[in-house]
Amino acid sequence: MIVVMKSGAKKSDVQNVLTLIKRLKLKPHLSAGVERTIIGIIGDERLFKKEQFSMLPGVENVIPVLKPYKLASRDFKKENSVIDVAGVKIGADELVVIAGPCSVETKEQLLRTAKLVKKAGAHLMRGGAYKPRTSPYAFQGLGKEGLKYLAAARRETGLGIVTEVMESQDVELVAEYADMLQVGARNMQNTKLLRSLGKIRKPILLKRNFSATLSEFLMSAEYILSGGNEQVVLCERGIRTFVEYTRNTFDLNIIPVIKQLSHLPILADPSHATGRQDIVIPMSRAAIAAGADGLIVEVHTNPAQAFSDGDQSLTPPMFAEMMKEVKAVASAIGRTLV
Ligand code: PEP
Ligand code: MN
């Protein structure tokens, strides 16, 4: 339920509403806009009647939120959320590009790649130190050592770090190094991990699971938001369908639909969505045309030798070309890539 206050409502009117919410053992979510204050009521809606709020002084309207996600919903917050990651703003008119290798392999590899993607215009760098691999025999990531290499690359290039955290017990450590913590597709419904991330105050990149519905995706965001961490950025990275010519099917439909239903920014990952280096560039253009707030892309100096996801990694020159083409699409739809 959302309580919309009148534009001239007094502070004491707002306080009255908050007091009633607390008395009913519910949680308030205050959003003090320029025009008017909106108060969200979080909790079991069977515990109260709409009239208990609509009759209070200063209240203009009480609107039920029918969707299961509340804090993530556009009903709750009309304006787009803009999430600041190490000074880079995700969700504003300017697009954001995160680039780097799938896995952190060596210090030299990471540094070289970070410098090259920065030169081509990337705003943040990516690189996994904890890797969720399909095979237990495959490279699992360098762990803490990888985090250290990421920090060294940040010192050298000034690029903020986006890296995955797989377990709630690692959240504290990863948050010490990362500017943004990634929840991988396989962990989108790891509720223990999501709750841990709700407790920290760092931006989270939440990737959609390959079989998650839109509602499940937003409910996972809701776990983090309801824990008190409002800095959530969504990411579409492809879903499982019957097609066999790509690793996944890039569900670009979800981008404009998320924009209607949620105020959260959404990035697109054409690398995992396609699994094919040769179509990453056209699908990057398509994702931006569909309204994504930016991209996360895998780049490797020698894809054939990559420890993971070489098939879908762009070389640095290809990445530079991608940036050029995405820039053209951005300006065609009234956005910018700087
Ligand atoms: C990744 O970003 O390297 C990754 C493992 O992505 P996803 O969780 O989307 O598969
Ligand atoms: Mn990868």
GROMACS .gro file of N, CA and C in nm, residues 113-239:
model
  381
  113THR      N    1   4.435  -0.559  -1.988
  113THR     CA    2   4.297  -0.549  -2.037
  113THR      C    3   4.230  -0.422  -1.982
  114ALA      N    4   4.252  -0.396  -1.853
  114ALA     CA    5   4.190  -0.279  -1.791
  114ALA      C    6   4.234  -0.151  -1.862
  115LYS      N    7   4.364  -0.143  -1.892
  115LYS     CA    8   4.416  -0.022  -1.960
  115LYS      C    9   4.353  -0.008  -2.099
  116LEU      N   10   4.343  -0.120  -2.169
  116LEU     CA   11   4.289  -0.114  -2.306
  116LEU      C   12   4.139  -0.080  -2.308
  117VAL      N   13   4.064  -0.138  -2.215
  117VAL     CA   14   3.919  -0.105  -2.216
  117VAL      C   15   3.896   0.039  -2.171
  118LYS      N   16   3.982   0.084  -2.082
  118LYS     CA   17   3.970   0.224  -2.038
  118LYS      C   18   3.996   0.317  -2.157
  119LYS      N   19   4.100   0.286  -2.232
  119LYS     CA   20   4.136   0.368  -2.348
  119LYS      C   21   4.020   0.372  -2.449
  120ALA      N   22   3.949   0.261  -2.460
  120ALA     CA   23   3.837   0.255  -2.556
  120ALA      C   24   3.709   0.318  -2.498
  121GLY      N   25   3.712   0.361  -2.372
  121GLY     CA   26   3.598   0.434  -2.317
  121GLY      C   27   3.515   0.362  -2.213
  122ALA      N   28   3.560   0.244  -2.164
  122ALA     CA   29   3.483   0.175  -2.058
  122ALA      C   30   3.480   0.263  -1.932
  123HIS      N   31   3.371   0.252  -1.857
  123HIS     CA   32   3.355   0.334  -1.736
  123HIS      C   33   3.390   0.259  -1.609
  124LEU      N   34   3.372   0.127  -1.613
  124LEU     CA   35   3.402   0.041  -1.499
  124LEU      C   36   3.463  -0.087  -1.555
  125MET      N   37   3.539  -0.160  -1.471
  125MET     CA   38   3.593  -0.287  -1.522
  125MET      C   39   3.528  -0.406  -1.449
  126ARG      N   40   3.523  -0.517  -1.519
  126ARG     CA   41   3.472  -0.640  -1.462
  126ARG      C   42   3.583  -0.745  -1.460
  127GLY      N   43   3.562  -0.849  -1.379
  127GLY     CA   44   3.656  -0.959  -1.373
  127GLY      C   45   3.616  -1.045  -1.254
  128GLY      N   46   3.600  -1.175  -1.279
  128GLY     CA   47   3.556  -1.264  -1.171
  128GLY      C   48   3.673  -1.326  -1.097
  129ALA      N   49   3.670  -1.316  -0.965
  129ALA     CA   50   3.770  -1.382  -0.881
  129ALA      C   51   3.709  -1.511  -0.823
  130TYR      N   52   3.578  -1.512  -0.811
  130TYR     CA   53   3.503  -1.631  -0.767
  130TYR      C   54   3.414  -1.668  -0.884
  131LYS      N   55   3.441  -1.784  -0.945
  131LYS     CA   56   3.371  -1.821  -1.068
  131LYS      C   57   3.274  -1.936  -1.050
  132PRO      N   58   3.149  -1.916  -1.087
  132PRO     CA   59   3.051  -2.025  -1.080
  132PRO      C   60   3.058  -2.108  -1.207
  133ARG      N   61   3.136  -2.214  -1.207
  133ARG     CA   62   3.155  -2.291  -1.330
  133ARG      C   63   3.064  -2.414  -1.336
  134THR      N   64   3.027  -2.450  -1.457
  134THR     CA   65   2.940  -2.566  -1.476
  134THR      C   66   3.011  -2.693  -1.432
  135SER      N   67   3.142  -2.702  -1.461
  135SER     CA   68   3.219  -2.820  -1.423
  135SER      C   69   3.305  -2.795  -1.300
  136PRO      N   70   3.306  -2.890  -1.206
  136PRO     CA   71   3.392  -2.872  -1.088
  136PRO      C   72   3.541  -2.884  -1.124
  137TYR      N   73   3.569  -2.933  -1.246
  137TYR     CA   74   3.710  -2.948  -1.288
  137TYR      C   75   3.762  -2.823  -1.358
  138ALA      N   76   3.669  -2.731  -1.391
  138ALA     CA   77   3.710  -2.609  -1.462
  138ALA      C   78   3.769  -2.507  -1.363
  139PHE      N   79   3.842  -2.410  -1.415
  139PHE     CA   80   3.904  -2.303  -1.335
  139PHE      C   81   3.798  -2.233  -1.249
  140GLN      N   82   3.822  -2.228  -1.119
  140GLN     CA   83   3.720  -2.176  -1.027
  140GLN      C   84   3.747  -2.032  -0.982
  141GLY      N   85   3.854  -1.973  -1.034
  141GLY     CA   86   3.884  -1.834  -0.997
  141GLY      C   87   3.996  -1.828  -0.895
  142LEU      N   88   4.059  -1.710  -0.885
  142LEU     CA   89   4.175  -1.694  -0.797
  142LEU      C   90   4.137  -1.654  -0.654
  143GLY      N   91   4.009  -1.630  -0.631
  143GLY     CA   92   3.966  -1.592  -0.496
  143GLY      C   93   4.027  -1.459  -0.453
  144LYS      N   94   4.075  -1.456  -0.327
  144LYS     CA   95   4.125  -1.331  -0.269
  144LYS      C   96   4.240  -1.270  -0.351
  145GLU      N   97   4.324  -1.357  -0.405
  145GLU     CA   98   4.436  -1.309  -0.487
  145GLU      C   99   4.382  -1.229  -0.608
  146GLY      N  100   4.275  -1.280  -0.666
  146GLY     CA  101   4.210  -1.212  -0.779
  146GLY      C  102   4.156  -1.075  -0.737
  147LEU      N  103   4.101  -1.069  -0.617
  147LEU     CA  104   4.049  -0.940  -0.567
  147LEU      C  105   4.162  -0.839  -0.555
  148LYS      N  106   4.279  -0.888  -0.514
  148LYS     CA  107   4.396  -0.800  -0.499
  148LYS      C  108   4.441  -0.747  -0.635
  149TYR      N  109   4.437  -0.834  -0.736
  149TYR     CA  110   4.475  -0.789  -0.870
  149TYR      C  111   4.376  -0.684  -0.921
  150LEU      N  112   4.248  -0.705  -0.888
  150LEU     CA  113   4.147  -0.606  -0.929
  150LEU      C  114   4.177  -0.471  -0.864
  151ALA      N  115   4.212  -0.476  -0.735
  151ALA     CA  116   4.242  -0.351  -0.665
  151ALA      C  117   4.365  -0.284  -0.726
  152ALA      N  118   4.464  -0.364  -0.767
  152ALA     CA  119   4.584  -0.308  -0.831
  152ALA      C  120   4.547  -0.243  -0.964
  153ALA      N  121   4.458  -0.307  -1.039
  153ALA     CA  122   4.417  -0.251  -1.169
  153ALA      C  123   4.337  -0.122  -1.148
  154ARG      N  124   4.262  -0.116  -1.041
  154ARG     CA  125   4.189   0.009  -1.012
  154ARG      C  126   4.287   0.123  -0.980
  155ARG      N  127   4.391   0.088  -0.902
  155ARG     CA  128   4.493   0.190  -0.870
  155ARG      C  129   4.559   0.244  -0.997
  156GLU      N  130   4.586   0.155  -1.089
  156GLU     CA  131   4.655   0.194  -1.213
  156GLU      C  132   4.567   0.273  -1.309
  157THR      N  133   4.440   0.232  -1.318
  157THR     CA  134   4.354   0.290  -1.422
  157THR      C  135   4.248   0.386  -1.369
  158GLY      N  136   4.217   0.375  -1.243
  158GLY     CA  137   4.110   0.458  -1.187
  158GLY      C  138   3.971   0.399  -1.213
  159LEU      N  139   3.965   0.285  -1.283
  159LEU     CA  140   3.833   0.224  -1.311
  159LEU      C  141   3.780   0.151  -1.187
  160GLY      N  142   3.653   0.173  -1.154
  160GLY     CA  143   3.590   0.101  -1.044
  160GLY      C  144   3.572  -0.046  -1.080
  161ILE      N  145   3.563  -0.131  -0.977
  161ILE     CA  146   3.560  -0.276  -0.994
  161ILE      C  147   3.419  -0.334  -0.977
  162VAL      N  148   3.379  -0.419  -1.073
  162VAL     CA  149   3.256  -0.498  -1.059
  162VAL      C  150   3.299  -0.644  -1.056
  163THR      N  151   3.266  -0.714  -0.947
  163THR     CA  152   3.309  -0.854  -0.939
  163THR      C  153   3.206  -0.937  -0.862
  164GLU      N  154   3.203  -1.066  -0.896
  164GLU     CA  155   3.097  -1.153  -0.842
  164GLU      C  156   3.125  -1.203  -0.700
  165VAL      N  157   3.018  -1.213  -0.623
  165VAL     CA  158   3.025  -1.279  -0.492
  165VAL      C  159   2.927  -1.396  -0.499
  166MET      N  160   2.975  -1.514  -0.456
  166MET     CA  161   2.891  -1.634  -0.470
  166MET      C  162   2.829  -1.682  -0.340
  167GLU      N  163   2.893  -1.647  -0.229
  167GLU     CA  164   2.843  -1.700  -0.101
  167GLU      C  165   2.831  -1.588   0.001
  168SER      N  166   2.732  -1.600   0.089
  168SER     CA  167   2.711  -1.492   0.186
  168SER      C  168   2.832  -1.476   0.277
  169GLN      N  169   2.904  -1.586   0.303
  169GLN     CA  170   3.021  -1.574   0.392
  169GLN      C  171   3.136  -1.492   0.330
  170ASP      N  172   3.130  -1.472   0.196
  170ASP     CA  173   3.236  -1.394   0.128
  170ASP      C  174   3.198  -1.247   0.108
  171VAL      N  175   3.075  -1.211   0.144
  171VAL     CA  176   3.027  -1.076   0.112
  171VAL      C  177   3.118  -0.969   0.171
  172GLU      N  178   3.156  -0.987   0.295
  172GLU     CA  179   3.237  -0.885   0.363
  172GLU      C  180   3.372  -0.865   0.291
  173LEU      N  181   3.436  -0.977   0.259
  173LEU     CA  182   3.566  -0.971   0.193
  173LEU      C  183   3.554  -0.907   0.054
  174VAL      N  184   3.458  -0.955  -0.025
  174VAL     CA  185   3.443  -0.902  -0.161
  174VAL      C  186   3.408  -0.752  -0.156
  175ALA      N  187   3.324  -0.714  -0.059
  175ALA     CA  188   3.284  -0.573  -0.047
  175ALA      C  189   3.401  -0.483  -0.009
  176GLU      N  190   3.504  -0.541   0.053
  176GLU     CA  191   3.624  -0.462   0.087
  176GLU      C  192   3.696  -0.414  -0.038
  177TYR      N  193   3.689  -0.496  -0.143
  177TYR     CA  194   3.762  -0.466  -0.267
  177TYR      C  195   3.673  -0.406  -0.376
  178ALA      N  196   3.551  -0.459  -0.388
  178ALA     CA  197   3.466  -0.424  -0.503
  178ALA      C  198   3.396  -0.290  -0.484
  179ASP      N  199   3.371  -0.224  -0.598
  179ASP     CA  200   3.286  -0.104  -0.596
  179ASP      C  201   3.141  -0.143  -0.622
  180MET      N  202   3.123  -0.259  -0.687
  180MET     CA  203   2.989  -0.311  -0.713
  180MET      C  204   2.999  -0.463  -0.706
  181LEU      N  205   2.908  -0.526  -0.632
  181LEU     CA  206   2.911  -0.672  -0.618
  181LEU      C  207   2.810  -0.735  -0.713
  182GLN      N  208   2.857  -0.830  -0.790
  182GLN     CA  209   2.769  -0.897  -0.886
  182GLN      C  210   2.710  -1.024  -0.826
  183VAL      N  211   2.578  -1.039  -0.846
  183VAL     CA  212   2.513  -1.166  -0.815
  183VAL      C  213   2.496  -1.236  -0.949
  184GLY      N  214   2.557  -1.351  -0.966
  184GLY     CA  215   2.550  -1.421  -1.093
  184GLY      C  216   2.415  -1.485  -1.114
  185ALA      N  217   2.389  -1.521  -1.241
  185ALA     CA  218   2.260  -1.580  -1.278
  185ALA      C  219   2.225  -1.701  -1.191
  186ARG      N  220   2.326  -1.783  -1.163
  186ARG     CA  221   2.300  -1.906  -1.086
  186ARG      C  222   2.259  -1.878  -0.942
  187ASN      N  223   2.292  -1.760  -0.894
  187ASN     CA  224   2.263  -1.727  -0.754
  187ASN      C  225   2.147  -1.629  -0.737
  188MET      N  226   2.075  -1.602  -0.846
  188MET     CA  227   1.970  -1.500  -0.837
  188MET      C  228   1.867  -1.530  -0.730
  189GLN      N  229   1.845  -1.658  -0.703
  189GLN     CA  230   1.747  -1.692  -0.599
  189GLN      C  231   1.813  -1.751  -0.475
  190ASN      N  232   1.940  -1.721  -0.456
  190ASN     CA  233   2.007  -1.761  -0.332
  190ASN      C  234   1.968  -1.658  -0.226
  191THR      N  235   1.860  -1.687  -0.157
  191THR     CA  236   1.800  -1.585  -0.069
  191THR      C  237   1.892  -1.548   0.048
  192LYS      N  238   1.975  -1.643   0.089
  192LYS     CA  239   2.068  -1.612   0.198
  192LYS      C  240   2.169  -1.507   0.150
  193LEU      N  241   2.219  -1.526   0.029
  193LEU     CA  242   2.313  -1.430  -0.029
  193LEU      C  243   2.245  -1.294  -0.048
  194LEU      N  244   2.122  -1.297  -0.100
  194LEU     CA  245   2.050  -1.171  -0.124
  194LEU      C  246   2.028  -1.095   0.007
  195ARG      N  247   1.994  -1.169   0.112
  195ARG     CA  248   1.974  -1.103   0.243
  195ARG      C  249   2.104  -1.041   0.294
  196SER      N  250   2.216  -1.112   0.274
  196SER     CA  251   2.345  -1.057   0.317
  196SER      C  252   2.375  -0.927   0.240
  197LEU      N  253   2.339  -0.926   0.112
  197LEU     CA  254   2.367  -0.807   0.031
  197LEU      C  255   2.273  -0.692   0.065
  198GLY      N  256   2.158  -0.726   0.123
  198GLY     CA  257   2.066  -0.622   0.170
  198GLY      C  258   2.122  -0.546   0.288
  199LYS      N  259   2.217  -0.608   0.357
  199LYS     CA  260   2.271  -0.546   0.479
  199LYS      C  261   2.388  -0.454   0.450
  200ILE      N  262   2.451  -0.468   0.333
  200ILE     CA  263   2.567  -0.381   0.307
  200ILE      C  264   2.522  -0.254   0.235
  201ARG      N  265   2.613  -0.161   0.221
  201ARG     CA  266   2.578  -0.035   0.156
  201ARG      C  267   2.667  -0.013   0.034
  202LYS      N  268   2.668  -0.114  -0.052
  202LYS     CA  269   2.743  -0.104  -0.178
  202LYS      C  270   2.649  -0.143  -0.290
  203PRO      N  271   2.671  -0.088  -0.411
  203PRO     CA  272   2.584  -0.124  -0.523
  203PRO      C  273   2.594  -0.272  -0.561
  204ILE      N  274   2.479  -0.326  -0.601
  204ILE     CA  275   2.470  -0.468  -0.639
  204ILE      C  276   2.426  -0.477  -0.786
  205LEU      N  277   2.495  -0.562  -0.861
  205LEU     CA  278   2.451  -0.591  -0.997
  205LEU      C  279   2.384  -0.728  -0.993
  206LEU      N  280   2.253  -0.729  -1.010
  206LEU     CA  281   2.176  -0.853  -0.998
  206LEU      C  282   2.145  -0.908  -1.136
  207LYS      N  283   2.206  -1.022  -1.169
  207LYS     CA  284   2.184  -1.081  -1.300
  207LYS      C  285   2.063  -1.175  -1.296
  208ARG      N  286   1.988  -1.173  -1.404
  208ARG     CA  287   1.868  -1.256  -1.412
  208ARG      C  288   1.907  -1.402  -1.433
  209ASN      N  289   1.844  -1.490  -1.357
  209ASN     CA  290   1.867  -1.633  -1.379
  209ASN      C  291   1.811  -1.673  -1.516
  210PHE      N  292   1.872  -1.774  -1.577
  210PHE     CA  293   1.831  -1.812  -1.713
  210PHE      C  294   1.691  -1.872  -1.722
  211SER      N  295   1.630  -1.901  -1.607
  211SER     CA  296   1.491  -1.949  -1.616
  211SER      C  297   1.397  -1.864  -1.531
  212ALA      N  298   1.441  -1.746  -1.492
  212ALA     CA  299   1.357  -1.664  -1.405
  212ALA      C  300   1.254  -1.584  -1.483
  213THR      N  301   1.133  -1.581  -1.430
  213THR     CA  302   1.031  -1.493  -1.487
  213THR      C  303   1.064  -1.350  -1.445
  214LEU      N  304   0.996  -1.257  -1.507
  214LEU     CA  305   1.017  -1.116  -1.473
  214LEU      C  306   0.985  -1.090  -1.325
  215SER      N  307   0.877  -1.152  -1.280
  215SER     CA  308   0.835  -1.130  -1.142
  215SER      C  309   0.937  -1.190  -1.043
  216GLU      N  310   0.990  -1.307  -1.076
  216GLU     CA  311   1.092  -1.368  -0.989
  216GLU      C  312   1.218  -1.280  -0.984
  217PHE      N  313   1.252  -1.224  -1.098
  217PHE     CA  314   1.370  -1.137  -1.109
  217PHE      C  315   1.352  -1.015  -1.015
  218LEU      N  316   1.236  -0.952  -1.026
  218LEU     CA  317   1.213  -0.833  -0.942
  218LEU      C  318   1.197  -0.870  -0.794
  219MET      N  319   1.147  -0.990  -0.767
  219MET     CA  320   1.136  -1.032  -0.626
  219MET      C  321   1.275  -1.052  -0.564
  220SER      N  322   1.370  -1.096  -0.646
  220SER     CA  323   1.507  -1.109  -0.596
  220SER      C  324   1.565  -0.972  -0.564
  221ALA      N  325   1.536  -0.874  -0.650
  221ALA     CA  326   1.578  -0.736  -0.621
  221ALA      C  327   1.513  -0.689  -0.491
  222GLU      N  328   1.387  -0.729  -0.472
  222GLU     CA  329   1.311  -0.689  -0.353
  222GLU      C  330   1.379  -0.739  -0.224
  223TYR      N  331   1.439  -0.857  -0.230
  223TYR     CA  332   1.511  -0.910  -0.113
  223TYR      C  333   1.621  -0.813  -0.070
  224ILE      N  334   1.696  -0.764  -0.169
  224ILE     CA  335   1.807  -0.673  -0.137
  224ILE      C  336   1.753  -0.539  -0.089
  225LEU      N  337   1.654  -0.488  -0.161
  225LEU     CA  338   1.597  -0.357  -0.126
  225LEU      C  339   1.532  -0.359   0.012
  226SER      N  340   1.460  -0.466   0.041
  226SER     CA  341   1.388  -0.471   0.168
  226SER      C  342   1.484  -0.487   0.286
  227GLY      N  343   1.606  -0.532   0.255
  227GLY     CA  344   1.707  -0.540   0.361
  227GLY      C  345   1.766  -0.404   0.392
  228GLY      N  346   1.735  -0.304   0.309
  228GLY     CA  347   1.783  -0.169   0.335
  228GLY      C  348   1.887  -0.120   0.237
  229ASN      N  349   1.930  -0.207   0.144
  229ASN     CA  350   2.026  -0.162   0.043
  229ASN      C  351   1.948  -0.121  -0.083
  230GLU      N  352   1.945   0.008  -0.109
  230GLU     CA  353   1.864   0.058  -0.221
  230GLU      C  354   1.940   0.064  -0.352
  231GLN      N  355   2.068   0.023  -0.348
  231GLN     CA  356   2.152   0.039  -0.468
  231GLN      C  357   2.155  -0.089  -0.550
  232VAL      N  358   2.049  -0.112  -0.625
  232VAL     CA  359   2.039  -0.234  -0.705
  232VAL      C  360   2.030  -0.199  -0.854
  233VAL      N  361   2.112  -0.265  -0.933
  233VAL     CA  362   2.107  -0.251  -1.079
  233VAL      C  363   2.078  -0.390  -1.134
  234LEU      N  364   1.980  -0.400  -1.223
  234LEU     CA  365   1.942  -0.529  -1.282
  234LEU      C  366   2.027  -0.557  -1.406
  235CYS      N  367   2.031  -0.683  -1.447
  235CYS     CA  368   2.105  -0.716  -1.569
  235CYS      C  369   2.040  -0.835  -1.641
  236GLU      N  370   2.003  -0.811  -1.767
  236GLU     CA  371   1.952  -0.920  -1.852
  236GLU      C  372   2.071  -0.986  -1.921
  237ARG      N  373   2.084  -1.119  -1.906
  237ARG     CA  374   2.201  -1.189  -1.961
  237ARG      C  375   2.163  -1.315  -2.040
  238GLY      N  376   2.037  -1.318  -2.084
  238GLY     CA  377   1.996  -1.430  -2.167
  238GLY      C  378   1.928  -1.539  -2.088
  239ILE      N  379   1.832  -1.603  -2.153
  239ILE     CA  380   1.756  -1.711  -2.089
  239ILE      C  381   1.765  -1.837  -2.174
   0.00000   0.00000   0.00000
